[in-house]
mmCIF file of C-alpha atoms in Angstrom:
data_model
loop_
_atom_site.group_PDB
_atom_site.id
_atom_site.type_symbol
_atom_site.label_atom_id
_atom_site.label_comp_id
_atom_site.label_asym_id
_atom_site.label_seq_id
_atom_site.Cartn_x
_atom_site.Cartn_y
_atom_site.Cartn_z
ATOM 1 C CA MET C 1 15.113 -11.699 21.404
ATOM 2 C CA LEU C 2 17.483 -13.544 19.052
ATOM 3 C CA LEU C 3 16.388 -16.813 17.480
ATOM 4 C CA ILE C 4 18.202 -18.824 14.810
ATOM 5 C CA GLY C 5 16.686 -21.559 12.683
ATOM 6 C CA CYS C 6 16.261 -23.204 9.234
ATOM 7 C CA HIS C 7 20.040 -23.592 8.736
ATOM 8 C CA TYR C 8 21.211 -25.569 5.707
ATOM 9 C CA GLU C 9 24.520 -27.159 4.810
ATOM 10 C CA ARG C 10 27.336 -25.498 2.855
ATOM 11 C CA ALA C 11 26.216 -26.745 -0.587
ATOM 12 C CA PHE C 12 22.909 -24.964 -0.231
ATOM 13 C CA VAL C 13 20.433 -24.925 -3.105
ATOM 14 C CA PHE C 14 17.226 -23.023 -2.450
ATOM 15 C CA PRO C 15 14.624 -25.820 -2.149
ATOM 16 C CA ASP C 16 11.725 -25.985 -4.623
ATOM 17 C CA THR C 17 9.483 -26.604 -1.631
ATOM 18 C CA GLY C 18 10.506 -23.247 -0.152
ATOM 19 C CA ILE C 19 11.612 -22.306 3.335
ATOM 20 C CA GLU C 20 9.089 -22.027 6.158
ATOM 21 C CA ILE C 21 9.872 -18.762 7.898
ATOM 22 C CA SER C 22 7.286 -18.951 10.666
ATOM 23 C CA LYS C 23 3.730 -19.735 11.602
ATOM 24 C CA VAL C 24 1.507 -16.633 11.419
ATOM 25 C CA GLU C 25 -1.998 -15.687 12.545
ATOM 26 C CA SER C 26 -4.514 -16.635 9.871
ATOM 27 C CA SER C 27 -7.859 -15.375 11.218
ATOM 28 C CA PHE C 28 -7.417 -11.886 9.749
ATOM 29 C CA HIS C 29 -5.285 -10.233 7.078
ATOM 30 C CA VAL C 30 -2.579 -7.653 7.722
ATOM 31 C CA ASP C 31 0.217 -6.719 5.327
ATOM 32 C CA TYR C 32 3.880 -7.708 5.784
ATOM 33 C CA SER C 33 7.105 -6.382 4.238
ATOM 34 C CA MET C 34 10.155 -7.892 2.495
ATOM 35 C CA ILE C 35 13.419 -6.345 1.232
ATOM 36 C CA GLU C 36 16.335 -7.970 -0.634
ATOM 37 C CA LYS C 37 19.703 -6.478 0.333
ATOM 38 C CA ASN C 38 23.312 -7.704 0.063
ATOM 39 C CA GLY C 39 22.289 -11.309 -0.579
ATOM 40 C CA ASN C 40 19.862 -11.396 2.334
ATOM 41 C CA LEU C 41 16.079 -11.354 2.488
ATOM 42 C CA TYR C 42 14.717 -9.156 5.280
ATOM 43 C CA ILE C 43 11.144 -9.931 6.334
ATOM 44 C CA ALA C 44 8.854 -8.116 8.779
ATOM 45 C CA PHE C 45 5.679 -9.892 9.936
ATOM 46 C CA TYR C 46 3.538 -10.883 12.930
ATOM 47 C CA ASN C 47 4.021 -14.421 14.218
ATOM 48 C CA SER C 48 1.263 -16.741 15.434
ATOM 49 C CA LEU C 49 1.447 -15.098 18.875
ATOM 50 C CA HIS C 50 0.746 -11.708 17.221
ATOM 51 C CA GLN C 51 4.297 -10.484 17.953
ATOM 52 C CA MET C 52 6.012 -8.117 15.513
ATOM 53 C CA THR C 53 8.934 -10.162 14.194
ATOM 54 C CA LEU C 54 11.911 -9.607 11.910
ATOM 55 C CA ALA C 55 13.650 -12.376 9.993
ATOM 56 C CA THR C 56 16.670 -12.549 7.724
ATOM 57 C CA VAL C 57 17.399 -15.361 5.293
ATOM 58 C CA ASP C 58 20.857 -15.704 3.770
ATOM 59 C CA SER C 59 20.184 -16.670 0.156
ATOM 60 C CA LYS C 60 23.579 -18.391 -0.135
ATOM 61 C CA THR C 61 23.329 -20.629 2.948
ATOM 62 C CA GLY C 62 19.650 -20.717 3.867
ATOM 63 C CA LYS C 63 20.467 -19.588 7.400
ATOM 64 C CA CYS C 64 17.561 -17.816 9.118
ATOM 65 C CA GLU C 65 17.768 -15.428 12.051
ATOM 66 C CA TYR C 66 14.930 -13.803 13.952
ATOM 67 C CA GLU C 67 14.283 -10.869 16.238
ATOM 68 C CA ILE C 68 11.005 -10.349 18.119
ATOM 69 C CA LEU C 69 10.124 -6.715 18.747
ATOM 70 C CA PRO C 70 8.071 -5.453 21.718
ATOM 71 C CA SER C 71 4.868 -4.721 19.806
ATOM 72 C CA ASP C 72 1.869 -7.066 19.672
ATOM 73 C CA ILE C 73 -0.982 -6.715 17.196
ATOM 74 C CA GLU C 74 -4.602 -7.446 18.085
ATOM 75 C CA TRP C 75 -7.069 -7.890 15.171
ATOM 76 C CA ASP C 76 -6.767 -4.636 13.254
ATOM 77 C CA SER C 77 -6.015 -5.057 9.537
ATOM 78 C CA HIS C 78 -4.844 -1.432 9.311
ATOM 79 C CA ASN C 79 -1.799 -2.263 11.456
ATOM 80 C CA TYR C 80 0.584 -3.489 8.784
ATOM 81 C CA VAL C 81 4.342 -3.525 9.365
ATOM 82 C CA THR C 82 6.800 -1.855 6.980
ATOM 83 C CA MET C 83 10.545 -1.181 6.878
ATOM 84 C CA ALA C 84 13.343 0.489 4.921
ATOM 85 C CA PHE C 85 17.121 0.923 4.929
ATOM 86 C CA ASP C 86 18.703 4.355 5.047
ATOM 87 C CA LYS C 87 21.769 5.286 2.953
ATOM 88 C CA GLU C 88 24.168 3.911 5.573
ATOM 89 C CA GLY C 89 22.420 0.560 5.895
ATOM 90 C CA TYR C 90 20.527 1.086 9.153
ATOM 91 C CA LEU C 91 17.157 -0.637 9.231
ATOM 92 C CA HIS C 92 14.038 1.357 10.149
ATOM 93 C CA VAL C 93 10.860 -0.536 11.121
ATOM 94 C CA THR C 94 7.389 0.780 11.942
ATOM 95 C CA GLY C 95 3.844 -0.510 12.122
ATOM 96 C CA ASN C 96 1.036 -1.756 14.367
ATOM 97 C CA MET C 97 -0.582 1.684 14.387
ATOM 98 C CA HIS C 98 -4.159 2.839 13.883
ATOM 99 C CA ALA C 99 -4.553 6.293 15.432
ATOM 100 C CA VAL C 100 -2.137 5.420 18.272
ATOM 101 C CA PRO C 101 1.265 6.783 19.365
ATOM 102 C CA LEU C 102 4.215 6.197 17.047
ATOM 103 C CA VAL C 103 5.692 2.661 17.034
ATOM 104 C CA TYR C 104 9.191 2.877 15.545
ATOM 105 C CA PHE C 105 12.441 0.875 15.752
ATOM 106 C CA ARG C 106 15.912 1.461 14.312
ATOM 107 C CA SER C 107 18.885 -0.911 14.146
ATOM 108 C CA SER C 108 22.027 -0.155 16.141
ATOM 109 C CA GLU C 109 24.331 -1.505 13.400
ATOM 110 C CA PRO C 110 24.050 -1.542 9.587
ATOM 111 C CA TYR C 111 22.364 -4.460 7.812
ATOM 112 C CA THR C 112 21.237 -6.326 10.895
ATOM 113 C CA ILE C 113 17.922 -7.045 12.577
ATOM 114 C CA HIS C 114 19.568 -7.490 15.970
ATOM 115 C CA GLY C 115 19.854 -4.831 18.614
ATOM 116 C CA MET C 116 16.836 -2.938 17.313
ATOM 117 C CA LYS C 117 16.159 0.157 19.424
ATOM 118 C CA LYS C 118 12.645 1.306 20.204
ATOM 119 C CA ILE C 119 12.502 5.046 19.590
ATOM 120 C CA ASN C 120 9.467 6.815 20.972
ATOM 121 C CA HIS C 121 9.550 9.855 18.723
ATOM 122 C CA MET C 122 10.895 11.249 15.453
ATOM 123 C CA THR C 123 10.250 14.967 15.765
ATOM 124 C CA GLY C 124 7.990 14.645 18.814
ATOM 125 C CA ILE C 125 5.207 16.628 17.124
ATOM 126 C CA ASP C 126 1.905 15.164 15.878
ATOM 127 C CA GLU C 127 2.940 11.612 16.764
ATOM 128 C CA ASN C 128 0.144 10.591 19.158
ATOM 129 C CA LYS C 129 -2.404 9.416 16.548
ATOM 130 C CA VAL C 130 -0.405 7.764 13.762
ATOM 131 C CA THR C 131 -1.837 5.658 10.893
ATOM 132 C CA TYR C 132 -0.665 4.520 7.425
ATOM 133 C CA PRO C 133 3.145 4.736 7.844
ATOM 134 C CA ILE C 134 5.117 4.749 4.587
ATOM 135 C CA PHE C 135 8.863 4.942 3.890
ATOM 136 C CA MET C 136 10.065 6.363 0.572
ATOM 137 C CA GLU C 137 13.124 8.114 -0.894
ATOM 138 C CA SER C 138 13.635 11.781 -1.673
ATOM 139 C CA PRO C 139 14.981 12.847 -5.095
ATOM 140 C CA ASP C 140 18.453 12.713 -3.479
ATOM 141 C CA GLY C 141 17.957 9.239 -2.049
ATOM 142 C CA GLU C 142 17.310 10.367 1.519
ATOM 143 C CA LEU C 143 14.846 8.400 3.634
ATOM 144 C CA ILE C 144 11.407 9.984 3.983
ATOM 145 C CA PHE C 145 8.661 8.858 6.337
ATOM 146 C CA HIS C 146 5.070 9.954 5.920
ATOM 147 C CA TYR C 147 1.888 9.115 7.785
ATOM 148 C CA ARG C 148 -1.548 10.354 8.704
ATOM 149 C CA SER C 149 -1.815 12.261 11.949
ATOM 150 C CA GLY C 150 -5.315 12.225 13.430
ATOM 151 C CA GLY C 151 -8.308 10.051 12.687
ATOM 152 C CA SER C 152 -10.509 9.084 9.796
ATOM 153 C CA GLY C 153 -12.467 12.184 8.819
ATOM 154 C CA ASN C 154 -10.204 14.695 10.583
ATOM 155 C CA GLY C 155 -6.565 13.886 9.814
ATOM 156 C CA PHE C 156 -3.695 15.424 7.882
ATOM 157 C CA GLU C 157 -0.523 14.127 6.208
ATOM 158 C CA ILE C 158 2.947 14.546 7.743
ATOM 159 C CA TYR C 159 6.312 14.174 5.936
ATOM 160 C CA ASN C 160 9.639 13.729 7.773
ATOM 161 C CA ILE C 161 13.145 13.376 6.296
ATOM 162 C CA TYR C 162 16.085 11.576 7.930
ATOM 163 C CA ASN C 163 19.612 12.925 8.398
ATOM 164 C CA VAL C 164 21.844 9.830 8.359
ATOM 165 C CA LYS C 165 24.892 11.622 9.777
ATOM 166 C CA GLU C 166 23.037 13.051 12.767
ATOM 167 C CA GLN C 167 20.617 10.104 12.984
ATOM 168 C CA LYS C 168 17.770 12.558 13.423
ATOM 169 C CA TRP C 169 14.443 13.240 11.740
ATOM 170 C CA ARG C 170 13.126 16.647 10.805
ATOM 171 C CA ARG C 171 10.086 17.924 8.978
ATOM 172 C CA LEU C 172 10.404 17.858 5.188
ATOM 173 C CA LEU C 173 7.404 20.202 4.976
ATOM 174 C CA ASP C 174 6.709 22.909 7.523
ATOM 175 C CA LYS C 175 2.970 22.433 6.950
ATOM 176 C CA PRO C 176 0.829 19.357 6.275
ATOM 177 C CA LEU C 177 0.772 18.351 2.617
ATOM 178 C CA ILE C 178 -2.979 17.685 2.616
ATOM 179 C CA ASP C 179 -5.248 18.863 5.423
ATOM 180 C CA GLY C 180 -8.956 18.342 5.959
ATOM 181 C CA VAL C 181 -8.951 21.174 8.549
ATOM 182 C CA GLY C 182 -10.861 19.044 11.049
ATOM 183 C CA LYS C 183 -13.757 18.301 8.687
ATOM 184 C CA ARG C 184 -12.354 15.457 6.564
ATOM 185 C CA ASN C 185 -9.121 13.700 5.618
ATOM 186 C CA ALA C 186 -7.451 12.373 2.478
ATOM 187 C CA TYR C 187 -6.940 8.683 1.661
ATOM 188 C CA MET C 188 -4.022 8.594 -0.744
ATOM 189 C CA GLN C 189 -2.001 6.516 -3.152
ATOM 190 C CA GLY C 190 1.538 7.786 -3.580
ATOM 191 C CA PRO C 191 3.548 9.877 -4.017
ATOM 192 C CA ILE C 192 4.800 7.740 -6.936
ATOM 193 C CA LEU C 193 7.862 8.806 -8.930
ATOM 194 C CA GLY C 194 7.106 8.729 -12.647
ATOM 195 C CA ALA C 195 9.487 8.523 -15.593
ATOM 196 C CA ASN C 196 8.953 12.224 -16.292
ATOM 197 C CA GLY C 197 10.616 13.194 -12.977
ATOM 198 C CA TYR C 198 7.413 14.145 -11.200
ATOM 199 C CA TYR C 199 6.083 12.610 -8.010
ATOM 200 C CA HIS C 200 2.378 11.902 -8.550
ATOM 201 C CA LEU C 201 -0.245 11.714 -5.814
ATOM 202 C CA ILE C 202 -3.927 10.770 -5.962
ATOM 203 C CA TRP C 203 -6.506 10.699 -3.180
ATOM 204 C CA VAL C 204 -10.153 10.689 -2.190
ATOM 205 C CA TRP C 205 -11.575 12.847 0.565
ATOM 206 C CA ARG C 206 -13.567 11.285 3.410
ATOM 207 C CA ASP C 207 -15.825 13.155 5.822
ATOM 208 C CA THR C 208 -16.256 10.568 8.616
ATOM 209 C CA PRO C 209 -14.970 7.100 9.633
ATOM 210 C CA ASP C 210 -17.813 5.682 7.484
ATOM 211 C CA CYS C 211 -16.187 4.603 4.194
ATOM 212 C CA SER C 212 -19.334 5.507 2.233
ATOM 213 C CA THR C 213 -18.493 9.181 2.875
ATOM 214 C CA ASN C 214 -15.539 9.007 0.461
ATOM 215 C CA HIS C 215 -15.842 11.595 -2.293
ATOM 216 C CA THR C 216 -13.966 13.791 -4.812
ATOM 217 C CA LEU C 217 -11.095 11.969 -6.510
ATOM 218 C CA SER C 218 -8.102 14.360 -6.679
ATOM 219 C CA TYR C 219 -4.547 14.638 -8.058
ATOM 220 C CA ALA C 220 -1.354 16.665 -7.429
ATOM 221 C CA ARG C 221 2.274 16.462 -8.523
ATOM 222 C CA SER C 222 5.710 17.697 -7.464
ATOM 223 C CA LYS C 223 9.335 17.610 -8.662
ATOM 224 C CA ASP C 224 10.869 17.779 -5.187
ATOM 225 C CA LEU C 225 8.086 16.783 -2.745
ATOM 226 C CA ILE C 226 8.180 20.331 -1.371
ATOM 227 C CA GLN C 227 6.603 22.547 -4.031
ATOM 228 C CA TRP C 228 3.303 21.090 -5.251
ATOM 229 C CA GLU C 229 1.090 21.906 -8.208
ATOM 230 C CA ASN C 230 -2.026 20.730 -10.004
ATOM 231 C CA VAL C 231 -1.935 18.716 -13.212
ATOM 232 C CA SER C 232 -1.724 21.818 -15.421
ATOM 233 C CA GLY C 233 1.316 23.155 -13.530
ATOM 234 C CA LYS C 234 -0.428 25.724 -11.328
ATOM 235 C CA LYS C 235 1.541 25.904 -8.073
ATOM 236 C CA THR C 236 -0.163 26.048 -4.700
ATOM 237 C CA ASN C 237 0.596 27.000 -1.136
ATOM 238 C CA LEU C 238 0.384 24.159 1.366
ATOM 239 C CA PRO C 239 -1.618 22.573 2.733
ATOM 240 C CA ILE C 240 -3.806 21.339 -0.091
ATOM 241 C CA SER C 241 -7.355 21.512 1.238
ATOM 242 C CA PHE C 242 -10.779 20.600 -0.085
ATOM 243 C CA ASP C 243 -11.533 24.191 -1.083
ATOM 244 C CA LYS C 244 -9.005 23.966 -3.970
ATOM 245 C CA PRO C 245 -11.004 22.538 -6.897
ATOM 246 C CA ASP C 246 -8.006 22.830 -9.248
ATOM 247 C CA PHE C 247 -6.965 19.453 -7.807
ATOM 248 C CA TYR C 248 -10.256 17.651 -8.497
ATOM 249 C CA VAL C 249 -10.241 14.764 -11.008
ATOM 250 C CA ASP C 250 -13.798 13.524 -10.484
ATOM 251 C CA PRO C 251 -16.115 15.394 -8.070
ATOM 252 C CA THR C 252 -17.997 12.240 -7.101
ATOM 253 C CA PRO C 253 -20.315 13.051 -4.157
ATOM 254 C CA VAL C 254 -20.554 11.347 -0.765
ATOM 255 C CA LYS C 255 -22.089 7.858 -1.130
ATOM 256 C CA GLY C 256 -21.183 7.938 -4.820
ATOM 257 C CA GLY C 257 -19.242 4.670 -4.697
ATOM 258 C CA LEU C 258 -15.636 5.912 -4.428
ATOM 259 C CA PHE C 259 -13.658 3.458 -2.294
ATOM 260 C CA ASN C 260 -10.317 4.568 -0.864
ATOM 261 C CA PRO C 261 -8.406 1.364 -1.832
ATOM 262 C CA GLY C 262 -10.171 1.518 -5.198
ATOM 263 C CA ILE C 263 -8.015 4.208 -6.830
ATOM 264 C CA LYS C 264 -4.884 3.295 -8.815
ATOM 265 C CA LEU C 265 -2.316 5.459 -10.605
ATOM 266 C CA GLY C 266 -0.671 4.245 -13.800
ATOM 267 C CA PHE C 267 1.089 5.845 -16.778
ATOM 268 C CA ASP C 268 0.667 5.773 -20.549
ATOM 269 C CA SER C 269 3.400 5.529 -23.194
ATOM 270 C CA ASN C 270 4.309 9.213 -22.681
ATOM 271 C CA SER C 271 4.497 8.876 -18.879
ATOM 272 C CA TYR C 272 1.272 10.851 -18.464
ATOM 273 C CA PRO C 273 -0.819 9.764 -15.476
ATOM 274 C CA ILE C 274 -3.797 7.488 -16.098
ATOM 275 C CA ILE C 275 -6.063 7.028 -13.071
ATOM 276 C CA GLY C 276 -8.173 3.897 -12.694
ATOM 277 C CA TYR C 277 -10.963 3.798 -10.129
ATOM 278 C CA HIS C 278 -14.455 2.561 -9.437
ATOM 279 C CA LYS C 279 -17.641 4.344 -8.407
ATOM 280 C CA TYR C 280 -21.402 3.984 -8.895
ATOM 281 C CA ASP C 281 -22.964 4.730 -12.263
ATOM 282 C CA GLU C 282 -26.255 6.593 -12.719
ATOM 283 C CA HIS C 283 -28.143 3.389 -11.812
ATOM 284 C CA GLY C 284 -26.167 2.837 -8.605
ATOM 285 C CA TYR C 285 -24.015 -0.047 -9.859
ATOM 286 C CA ASN C 286 -20.238 -0.295 -9.355
ATOM 287 C CA GLN C 287 -18.341 0.421 -12.585
ATOM 288 C CA LEU C 288 -14.716 0.823 -13.619
ATOM 289 C CA PHE C 289 -13.589 4.245 -14.832
ATOM 290 C CA VAL C 290 -10.350 5.702 -16.177
ATOM 291 C CA ALA C 291 -9.286 9.360 -16.289
ATOM 292 C CA ARG C 292 -6.566 11.346 -18.087
ATOM 293 C CA TYR C 293 -5.930 15.078 -18.152
ATOM 294 C CA GLU C 294 -6.393 16.953 -21.426
ATOM 295 C CA LYS C 295 -6.036 20.663 -22.094
ATOM 296 C CA ASP C 296 -9.683 21.389 -21.304
ATOM 297 C CA GLY C 297 -9.842 19.254 -18.151
ATOM 298 C CA TRP C 298 -9.945 15.654 -16.991
ATOM 299 C CA TYR C 299 -11.344 13.218 -19.538
ATOM 300 C CA ARG C 300 -13.208 10.373 -17.817
ATOM 301 C CA LYS C 301 -14.713 7.243 -19.315
ATOM 302 C CA GLN C 302 -16.725 4.314 -17.941
ATOM 303 C CA LEU C 303 -15.305 0.963 -19.069
ATOM 304 C CA THR C 304 -17.831 -1.534 -17.705
ATOM 305 C CA ASN C 305 -21.577 -2.031 -17.670
ATOM 306 C CA TRP C 306 -22.154 -4.337 -14.712
ATOM 307 C CA ASP C 307 -25.468 -4.769 -12.871
ATOM 308 C CA TYR C 308 -24.183 -5.376 -9.336
ATOM 309 C CA ARG C 309 -23.977 -2.950 -6.434
ATOM 310 C CA TRP C 310 -21.460 -3.438 -3.643
ATOM 311 C CA GLN C 311 -22.998 -1.468 -0.792
ATOM 312 C CA PHE C 312 -19.961 -0.696 1.352
ATOM 313 C CA GLU C 313 -20.375 1.450 4.438
ATOM 314 C CA GLY C 314 -19.291 1.845 8.026
ATOM 315 C CA PRO C 315 -15.876 1.900 9.726
ATOM 316 C CA GLY C 316 -13.152 -0.720 9.872
ATOM 317 C CA SER C 317 -11.444 -3.005 7.352
ATOM 318 C CA MET C 318 -13.838 -5.157 5.355
ATOM 319 C CA LYS C 319 -14.005 -7.974 2.835
ATOM 320 C CA ILE C 320 -13.389 -6.516 -0.633
ATOM 321 C CA GLU C 321 -15.998 -7.331 -3.295
ATOM 322 C CA LEU C 322 -14.347 -5.311 -6.075
ATOM 323 C CA GLU C 323 -10.543 -5.121 -6.258
ATOM 324 C CA ILE C 324 -8.769 -3.187 -8.995
ATOM 325 C CA PHE C 325 -5.172 -3.103 -10.204
ATOM 326 C CA THR C 326 -2.909 -0.399 -11.593
ATOM 327 C CA PRO C 327 -3.562 0.553 -15.242
ATOM 328 C CA LYS C 328 -0.528 -0.534 -17.299
ATOM 329 C CA PHE C 329 0.785 0.328 -20.753
ATOM 330 C CA ILE C 330 1.441 -2.848 -22.787
ATOM 331 C CA GLY C 331 2.615 -1.409 -26.099
ATOM 332 C CA GLU C 332 1.085 -0.500 -29.461
ATOM 333 C CA GLY C 333 -1.069 2.203 -27.886
ATOM 334 C CA LYS C 334 -2.796 -0.262 -25.559
ATOM 335 C CA MET C 335 -3.326 -0.321 -21.807
ATOM 336 C CA LEU C 336 -4.637 -2.895 -19.332
ATOM 337 C CA PHE C 337 -6.947 -2.382 -16.361
ATOM 338 C CA GLY C 338 -7.362 -5.480 -14.176
ATOM 339 C CA TYR C 339 -10.054 -6.324 -11.644
ATOM 340 C CA LYS C 340 -11.451 -9.031 -9.354
ATOM 341 C CA HIS C 341 -15.218 -8.843 -8.913
ATOM 342 C CA VAL C 342 -17.348 -10.903 -6.519
ATOM 343 C CA LYS C 343 -19.918 -11.563 -9.274
ATOM 344 C CA GLU C 344 -18.148 -10.849 -12.591
ATOM 345 C CA GLY C 345 -14.991 -12.795 -11.733
ATOM 346 C CA SER C 346 -11.553 -11.510 -12.674
ATOM 347 C CA GLY C 347 -10.106 -10.142 -15.881
ATOM 348 C CA GLU C 348 -8.190 -7.408 -17.648
ATOM 349 C CA ILE C 349 -9.787 -4.828 -19.917
ATOM 350 C CA ILE C 350 -7.609 -3.783 -22.873
ATOM 351 C CA PHE C 351 -8.269 -0.203 -23.954
ATOM 352 C CA ASP C 352 -6.819 2.439 -26.271
ATOM 353 C CA GLU C 353 -4.525 4.754 -24.327
ATOM 354 C CA LYS C 354 -5.760 7.865 -26.158
ATOM 355 C CA THR C 355 -9.476 7.309 -26.748
ATOM 356 C CA PHE C 356 -10.128 4.879 -23.869
ATOM 357 C CA GLU C 357 -12.143 2.768 -26.304
ATOM 358 C CA ILE C 358 -12.253 -0.897 -25.299
ATOM 359 C CA ILE C 359 -10.192 -3.130 -27.581
ATOM 360 C CA GLY C 360 -10.781 -6.425 -25.814
ATOM 361 C CA LYS C 361 -10.637 -8.418 -22.612
ATOM 362 C CA ARG C 362 -8.530 -11.285 -21.368
ATOM 363 C CA GLU C 363 -7.979 -13.436 -18.301
ATOM 364 C CA ILE C 364 -6.072 -11.682 -15.568
ATOM 365 C CA SER C 365 -2.321 -12.217 -15.784
ATOM 366 C CA SER C 366 0.067 -12.763 -12.902
ATOM 367 C CA VAL C 367 3.764 -12.092 -12.476
ATOM 368 C CA TYR C 368 4.189 -15.398 -10.638
ATOM 369 C CA PRO C 369 2.994 -18.978 -11.273
ATOM 370 C CA GLU C 370 -0.603 -19.822 -10.420
ATOM 371 C CA LYS C 371 0.453 -22.535 -7.961
ATOM 372 C CA TYR C 372 1.422 -19.895 -5.409
ATOM 373 C CA ALA C 373 -2.139 -18.545 -5.450
ATOM 374 C CA GLN C 374 -3.704 -21.909 -4.599
ATOM 375 C CA VAL C 375 -5.137 -22.157 -1.065
ATOM 376 C CA GLU C 376 -3.772 -24.990 1.070
ATOM 377 C CA SER C 377 -6.021 -24.616 4.116
ATOM 378 C CA SER C 378 -9.362 -26.448 4.321
ATOM 379 C CA TYR C 379 -10.833 -23.711 6.512
ATOM 380 C CA PRO C 380 -13.628 -21.954 4.546
ATOM 381 C CA GLY C 381 -12.905 -18.512 3.130
ATOM 382 C CA MET C 382 -9.107 -18.540 3.314
ATOM 383 C CA GLN C 383 -7.152 -16.375 0.844
ATOM 384 C CA THR C 384 -3.519 -16.309 -0.265
ATOM 385 C CA HIS C 385 -1.256 -13.264 0.057
ATOM 386 C CA VAL C 386 1.964 -12.835 -1.890
ATOM 387 C CA ILE C 387 4.876 -10.378 -1.861
ATOM 388 C CA VAL C 388 7.291 -10.596 -4.807
ATOM 389 C CA VAL C 389 10.778 -9.085 -4.524
ATOM 390 C CA GLY C 390 13.124 -9.927 -7.387
ATOM 391 C CA ASP C 391 13.517 -13.701 -7.648
ATOM 392 C CA TYR C 392 11.834 -14.315 -4.288
ATOM 393 C CA LEU C 393 8.231 -14.737 -3.242
ATOM 394 C CA LEU C 394 6.761 -14.569 0.264
ATOM 395 C CA ARG C 395 3.428 -16.350 0.733
ATOM 396 C CA TRP C 396 0.869 -16.895 3.513
ATOM 397 C CA GLU C 397 -2.867 -17.508 3.960
ATOM 398 C CA THR C 398 -5.524 -15.731 6.031
ATOM 399 C CA LEU C 399 -9.207 -15.009 6.216
ATOM 400 C CA PRO C 400 -10.292 -11.607 4.859
ATOM 401 C CA ALA C 401 -10.414 -8.540 7.084
ATOM 402 C CA ASN C 402 -13.259 -8.624 9.616
ATOM 403 C CA ARG C 403 -13.959 -4.979 10.491
ATOM 404 C CA ASP C 404 -10.846 -5.152 12.707
ATOM 405 C CA GLN C 405 -12.583 -7.510 15.131
ATOM 406 C CA LYS C 406 -11.777 -11.072 16.196
ATOM 407 C CA ILE C 407 -13.949 -13.562 14.323
ATOM 408 C CA GLN C 408 -16.559 -15.509 16.265
ATOM 409 C CA GLY C 409 -16.203 -19.262 16.652
ATOM 410 C CA PRO C 410 -13.182 -21.527 16.193
ATOM 411 C CA LEU C 411 -10.134 -19.844 14.708
ATOM 412 C CA PRO C 412 -8.258 -21.388 11.785
ATOM 413 C CA THR C 413 -4.904 -22.920 12.598
ATOM 414 C CA PRO C 414 -1.889 -20.633 12.029
ATOM 415 C CA SER C 415 -0.699 -20.324 8.449
ATOM 416 C CA ARG C 416 2.776 -21.114 7.151
ATOM 417 C CA LEU C 417 4.758 -18.041 6.108
ATOM 418 C CA MET C 418 6.749 -19.461 3.197
ATOM 419 C CA LEU C 419 9.677 -18.056 1.201
ATOM 420 C CA TYR C 420 10.262 -19.358 -2.329
ATOM 421 C CA LYS C 421 12.814 -18.697 -5.038
ATOM 422 C CA TRP C 422 10.387 -18.703 -7.926
ATOM 423 C CA LYS C 423 12.604 -17.866 -10.907
#
């Protein structure tokens, strides 16, 4: 379905008040996607009718165009939508999946959202229970798609690579990268390409759909996404499974406070990986930790001494009481580790990149002005969500995740999905 709107005159200046892209559902949070390409902003989201929708905004004229895709979300916060362009400019879109058959669309012409084709398979293998779709690029710039096949507690990771000439997908790896062999699955961050030419991957293992069964923070790296090794350079045959302790960073046990969104991979001044995470201390309180590999193993240090326990457990997406951000090098041998805590507030810990000794603390910094974080809605509990791409910022408001269920009682009115040029 083609819709056109928000058209401005020839002498267009991006308005300070922003451009309203659409109204969107605000009673639960799910992630959207935005790409800047050839002077256009490409946006993928769910409208107020829960329909997967694509929009383009011409940054020179303000003209907006829309395309509604045949995929409707319910209330599941796992079911984000994501997209990517291949090397020839064809748009690939996927999302609205939580252990369901593949949902995937591809454009029929380069650099357009119109004429999107629904394609029911990539390779046709292990595509009936898909979750966590991610697009990324190979070392040669080819489009890669990876996802979890299976369910929480018994899934494995699949990697496909796209041939732009043949317009076909094939397996990048002939075996799963990480496999819980039916007993567990990995919740990952990455692979992330570092300045040293390695792709870095971190994960926690989980034994069941209950998030309290997360355990054993782990790490692997690769130069080509095909041959993988541990942090000391010891190569391994795939898949990586739980019975390979060479990949362990912190063998935190089940119910030890590891949270799968609560692991972040950063880099120090020498491009060595620094892992930030949170888990329970010996008293059962949530604390921030950082880890770095040294010649005799992983060096780990607790950075906080809080007296609050966030008792997370059970299945489904939930309200986050402790959010952490990627550790970042800020110069002069110093790194930052940011957090938002339900009791302790928000802040950034400054620590020495070598010793991990705390140097100081400061208020949490933001890459965009504070005004975009201010909630407009009067409905209790609303939160802002922001995507920043270059000079542009996409903003909307929702309630937190609600265990992937519709909230009880009156729903908040739909939120405005707004696009701003913020610098």
